[in-house]
Amino acid sequence: MCGIVAYIGPKDATPFLLEGLQRLEYRGYDSAGVAVTGKGAGLKVRKTKGRVADLAAAVPARFKGSTGIGHTRWATHGEPSDANAHPHLDNAGRFAVVHNGIIENADQLRVRLTAEGAVFSSETDTEVLVHLIAAHSGEGVELEEAVRAALKLVVGTYGIAVVDAEQPDRIVVARNGSPIVLGLGEKEMFAASDVAALVRYTRQVVHLEDGELAVVRADGFRTFTEDARPTTRQPSTVDWEIDSYDTAGHAHFLIKEIHEQPSAVERTLSGRLDERFATAHLGGLNMDARELRDIRRVKIIGCGSAYYAGQMGAQLIEELARIPADSEPASEFRYRNPVIEADTLYVAVSQSGETYDTLAAVQEVKRKGGRVLGVVNTVGSAIARACDGGIYLHAGPEISVASTKAFTSTVVAFALLALHFGRINDLSPADGRRIVEGLKALPGQIREIVEKDKEIAELAAEYADCEGMMFIGRVRGYPVAREGAQKLKEISYVHAEAYPASELKHGPLALISPELPTVALVPDDELLDKNLTTLGEIRARAGRVLAIAHTAPDPKLATHTLLVPRNEPELDPLLLNIPLQLFAYHAAVALQRDVDKPRNLAKSVTVE
Ligand code: F6R
């Protein structure tokens, strides 16, 4: 959600800023801007509504400076416009600020600053920051001191980068609830809200903590707290492949990431299966068998697709470990004063590790003394750090806004957790072996499904112009239906509704017509007959049915069938979901949508 980049060094900052913004565009893409400065050069600023490409076209060749900051925006306060785009400047045009997050007391600060003479030129909350910094600057005041003093007055979340035309030898960055990472180069330094902007230039990074600031100069950096106490940060090495940040010949990141799933799952499983004891090794849980045996309930929290992955995880835990488990949107959980029980294990799910609602839910559990594990993709992210332990997905960076490979890897991580839990409780060695073998088969089976790309593209083109779609599944299939509907609506903008197949006749059957086709999950499991009866009810109302199945149903019951390989019943939902990702992708392409950057959405929602 919004992207920040910054550069200081001997080179011209502009090319890095523009390229970095392009790499971060998936985090926000309704407006963009850059500001550069240098010794005696004043401040140059360009900003525009639209994409980074529009900004690049508006930046003249003479737009150069050794110190610069840039931003790509996803609007929260004020519509997308040139005026609301970042960077924001003070009235003297000396300071420039880019900001991710939300300043909650912006209205009060705005009144006060206006009374003191500041003139506002945007509707954003961010603009108060730059006027506050200007108000705290003065003869001999270092930029970092002015920023620190300004931040003391601010309530809210921020990742910021600030430049000062009168002190162009530094950039000041700060983090509170919105990530900032420094990149260490050779006599040059970078900063960004996401390592994706940095990996082409350096692998050595430093993640700031909440409440921390840094003064970044070409030859190094210094970190300190909001109370000016120095802190020590050791650099870490980014191990994600540079290729992950390119489409590598694919039309979109989304289809690339769908195709990467076999290797993403291999990485999630790597080193974690124990064939001898038919269980899983999960060293990062930081809980021994005795502590795990005391767990009486599992509560999973996450947002959007992470919540649906959690629902699939809860089903796996209940089935394999026979421990009551459920999943709830973190965005609801955090506001309902949840009862935190000592023998409940809380599990937070997040691809980015930065989703604000999920982080706040984790903090709420921990504040009340609960234990939280994280199932997270981004190493060192805020949620990963806030948890007591957990499982890293190792799915690789996910750039497309819609989650696919991280979703699949999350469910695999839950299967490992359920197996581990199960074998500590009552899951037999034979059943444990069955699940281990099933997990080992997944990458090959996912490969088989993604090879059906062309067949699925043809089906998607046939259904894409419908009025809306119904997705149905029973028990294990219901979260798959929810995720399938979510994927379709978010990238194709086709209305899609998910229902438990068993509930159809209690209301939504009234919607069924030739214009509202149904995607039905029909695995060969103990509920097959029930599912076939539901298909009959839909067909009797002239509804079209696309069945995702292990065995083709009678053609009278399904207009089209897409076959998927069979695994173990507990793991089948993982495979049933893959064709739905491809279906949504191809429907979106057929409707000429901006697949990787769907309207109104952004990757990683770091605001409430
Ligand atoms: C859907 C999607 C979102 C995210 C949600 C949580 O495709 O990507 O629903 O799943 O915003 O994001 P993370 O997992 O980063 O916490």
PDB file of N, CA and C and ligand atoms in Angstrom, residues 302-308 349-355 358 383 398 400-404 406 483 486-487 490 602-605, ligand 1:
ATOM      1  N   GLY A 302      -6.484 -13.781   9.915  1.00  0.00           N
ATOM      2  CA  GLY A 302      -5.840 -13.234   8.715  1.00  0.00           C
ATOM      3  C   GLY A 302      -6.884 -12.445   7.963  1.00  0.00           C
ATOM      4  N   CYS A 303      -6.478 -11.791   6.883  1.00  0.00           N
ATOM      5  CA  CYS A 303      -7.443 -10.980   6.123  1.00  0.00           C
ATOM      6  C   CYS A 303      -7.547 -11.491   4.691  1.00  0.00           C
ATOM      7  N   GLY A 304      -8.702 -11.352   4.112  1.00  0.00           N
ATOM      8  CA  GLY A 304      -8.897 -11.691   2.696  1.00  0.00           C
ATOM      9  C   GLY A 304      -8.532 -13.127   2.414  1.00  0.00           C
ATOM     10  N   SER A 305      -7.689 -13.318   1.408  1.00  0.00           N
ATOM     11  CA  SER A 305      -7.308 -14.683   1.030  1.00  0.00           C
ATOM     12  C   SER A 305      -6.558 -15.384   2.154  1.00  0.00           C
ATOM     13  N   ALA A 306      -5.839 -14.625   2.962  1.00  0.00           N
ATOM     14  CA  ALA A 306      -5.129 -15.237   4.093  1.00  0.00           C
ATOM     15  C   ALA A 306      -6.143 -15.850   5.069  1.00  0.00           C
ATOM     16  N   TYR A 307      -7.291 -15.193   5.218  1.00  0.00           N
ATOM     17  CA  TYR A 307      -8.358 -15.718   6.085  1.00  0.00           C
ATOM     18  C   TYR A 307      -8.937 -17.008   5.478  1.00  0.00           C
ATOM     19  N   TYR A 308      -9.141 -17.012   4.156  1.00  0.00           N
ATOM     20  CA  TYR A 308      -9.666 -18.233   3.526  1.00  0.00           C
ATOM     21  C   TYR A 308      -8.652 -19.375   3.629  1.00  0.00           C
ATOM     22  N   VAL A 349      -1.952 -15.299   9.899  1.00  0.00           N
ATOM     23  CA  VAL A 349      -1.543 -15.636   8.529  1.00  0.00           C
ATOM     24  C   VAL A 349      -1.360 -14.349   7.736  1.00  0.00           C
ATOM     25  N   SER A 350      -0.211 -14.220   7.076  1.00  0.00           N
ATOM     26  CA  SER A 350      -0.014 -13.037   6.229  1.00  0.00           C
ATOM     27  C   SER A 350       1.109 -13.278   5.232  1.00  0.00           C
ATOM     28  N   GLN A 351       0.819 -13.043   3.967  1.00  0.00           N
ATOM     29  CA  GLN A 351       1.853 -13.119   2.941  1.00  0.00           C
ATOM     30  C   GLN A 351       2.871 -12.022   3.173  1.00  0.00           C
ATOM     31  N   SER A 352       2.385 -10.785   3.240  1.00  0.00           N
ATOM     32  CA  SER A 352       3.298  -9.633   3.328  1.00  0.00           C
ATOM     33  C   SER A 352       3.940  -9.520   4.701  1.00  0.00           C
ATOM     34  N   GLY A 353       3.196  -9.966   5.712  1.00  0.00           N
ATOM     35  CA  GLY A 353       3.675  -9.763   7.082  1.00  0.00           C
ATOM     36  C   GLY A 353       3.495  -8.321   7.534  1.00  0.00           C
ATOM     37  N   GLU A 354       2.773  -7.522   6.743  1.00  0.00           N
ATOM     38  CA  GLU A 354       2.626  -6.098   7.068  1.00  0.00           C
ATOM     39  C   GLU A 354       1.168  -5.682   7.198  1.00  0.00           C
ATOM     40  N   THR A 355       0.211  -6.566   6.952  1.00  0.00           N
ATOM     41  CA  THR A 355      -1.204  -6.174   6.975  1.00  0.00           C
ATOM     42  C   THR A 355      -1.559  -5.612   8.349  1.00  0.00           C
ATOM     43  N   THR A 358      -4.059  -7.433  10.704  1.00  0.00           N
ATOM     44  CA  THR A 358      -3.525  -8.694  11.242  1.00  0.00           C
ATOM     45  C   THR A 358      -2.490  -8.402  12.324  1.00  0.00           C
ATOM     46  N   ILE A 383       4.766  -8.673  11.204  1.00  0.00           N
ATOM     47  CA  ILE A 383       3.961  -9.726  11.837  1.00  0.00           C
ATOM     48  C   ILE A 383       4.870 -10.879  12.262  1.00  0.00           C
ATOM     49  N   GLU A 398       5.799 -12.284  -3.800  1.00  0.00           N
ATOM     50  CA  GLU A 398       4.567 -12.292  -4.585  1.00  0.00           C
ATOM     51  C   GLU A 398       4.292 -10.847  -4.983  1.00  0.00           C
ATOM     52  N   SER A 400       2.142  -9.815  -7.884  1.00  0.00           N
ATOM     53  CA  SER A 400       0.786  -9.529  -8.343  1.00  0.00           C
ATOM     54  C   SER A 400      -0.098  -9.256  -7.122  1.00  0.00           C
ATOM     55  N   VAL A 401      -1.018  -8.326  -7.270  1.00  0.00           N
ATOM     56  CA  VAL A 401      -1.851  -7.948  -6.121  1.00  0.00           C
ATOM     57  C   VAL A 401      -2.659  -9.141  -5.613  1.00  0.00           C
ATOM     58  N   ALA A 402      -3.188  -9.946  -6.529  1.00  0.00           N
ATOM     59  CA  ALA A 402      -3.971 -11.114  -6.101  1.00  0.00           C
ATOM     60  C   ALA A 402      -3.029 -12.230  -5.656  1.00  0.00           C
ATOM     61  N   SER A 403      -3.328 -12.792  -4.513  1.00  0.00           N
ATOM     62  CA  SER A 403      -2.451 -13.824  -3.954  1.00  0.00           C
ATOM     63  C   SER A 403      -2.752 -15.198  -4.568  1.00  0.00           C
ATOM     64  N   THR A 404      -1.727 -15.874  -5.018  1.00  0.00           N
ATOM     65  CA  THR A 404      -1.910 -17.243  -5.546  1.00  0.00           C
ATOM     66  C   THR A 404      -0.907 -18.195  -4.895  1.00  0.00           C
ATOM     67  N   ALA A 406       1.345 -17.673  -2.612  1.00  0.00           N
ATOM     68  CA  ALA A 406       1.423 -17.577  -1.148  1.00  0.00           C
ATOM     69  C   ALA A 406       0.222 -18.271  -0.522  1.00  0.00           C
ATOM     70  N   GLU A 483     -12.424 -18.733  -1.855  1.00  0.00           N
ATOM     71  CA  GLU A 483     -11.205 -18.194  -2.461  1.00  0.00           C
ATOM     72  C   GLU A 483     -11.378 -18.071  -3.979  1.00  0.00           C
ATOM     73  N   GLN A 486     -13.406 -14.996  -4.600  1.00  0.00           N
ATOM     74  CA  GLN A 486     -12.584 -13.809  -4.298  1.00  0.00           C
ATOM     75  C   GLN A 486     -11.647 -13.503  -5.461  1.00  0.00           C
ATOM     76  N   LYS A 487     -10.982 -14.553  -5.977  1.00  0.00           N
ATOM     77  CA  LYS A 487     -10.022 -14.335  -7.057  1.00  0.00           C
ATOM     78  C   LYS A 487     -10.730 -13.776  -8.280  1.00  0.00           C
ATOM     79  N   GLU A 490     -11.910 -10.042  -7.681  1.00  0.00           N
ATOM     80  CA  GLU A 490     -10.896  -8.997  -7.524  1.00  0.00           C
ATOM     81  C   GLU A 490     -10.139  -8.697  -8.810  1.00  0.00           C
ATOM     82  N   ALA A 602      -4.615  -2.712  -3.639  1.00  0.00           N
ATOM     83  CA  ALA A 602      -3.163  -2.613  -3.582  1.00  0.00           C
ATOM     84  C   ALA A 602      -2.657  -3.799  -2.793  1.00  0.00           C
ATOM     85  N   LYS A 603      -1.437  -4.195  -3.086  1.00  0.00           N
ATOM     86  CA  LYS A 603      -0.831  -5.296  -2.339  1.00  0.00           C
ATOM     87  C   LYS A 603      -0.493  -4.764  -0.957  1.00  0.00           C
ATOM     88  N   SER A 604      -0.739  -5.566   0.076  1.00  0.00           N
ATOM     89  CA  SER A 604      -0.276  -5.213   1.402  1.00  0.00           C
ATOM     90  C   SER A 604      -0.994  -3.988   1.969  1.00  0.00           C
ATOM     91  N   VAL A 605      -2.042  -4.261   2.744  1.00  0.00           N
ATOM     92  CA  VAL A 605      -2.901  -3.181   3.245  1.00  0.00           C
ATOM     93  C   VAL A 605      -2.406  -2.746   4.621  1.00  0.00           C
TER      94      VAL A 605
HETATM   95  C1  F6R B   1      -6.427 -11.498  -2.315  1.00  0.00           C
HETATM   96  C2  F6R B   1      -5.406 -10.845  -1.535  1.00  0.00           C
HETATM   97  C3  F6R B   1      -5.794 -10.199  -0.243  1.00  0.00           C
HETATM   98  C4  F6R B   1      -4.747 -10.551   0.816  1.00  0.00           C
HETATM   99  C5  F6R B   1      -5.023  -9.797   2.122  1.00  0.00           C
HETATM  100  C6  F6R B   1      -4.036 -10.163   3.202  1.00  0.00           C
HETATM  101  O1  F6R B   1      -5.906 -12.071  -3.466  1.00  0.00           O
HETATM  102  O2  F6R B   1      -4.278 -10.804  -1.919  1.00  0.00           O
HETATM  103  O3  F6R B   1      -7.072 -10.574   0.157  1.00  0.00           O
HETATM  104  O4  F6R B   1      -4.772 -11.935   1.007  1.00  0.00           O
HETATM  105  O5  F6R B   1      -4.992  -8.414   1.893  1.00  0.00           O
HETATM  106  O6  F6R B   1      -2.728  -9.885   2.826  1.00  0.00           O
HETATM  107  P1  F6R B   1      -1.498 -10.510   3.586  1.00  0.00           P
HETATM  108  O7  F6R B   1      -1.521 -11.985   3.325  1.00  0.00           O
HETATM  109  O8  F6R B   1      -0.297  -9.846   2.997  1.00  0.00           O
HETATM  110  O9  F6R B   1      -1.693 -10.219   5.034  1.00  0.00           O
END
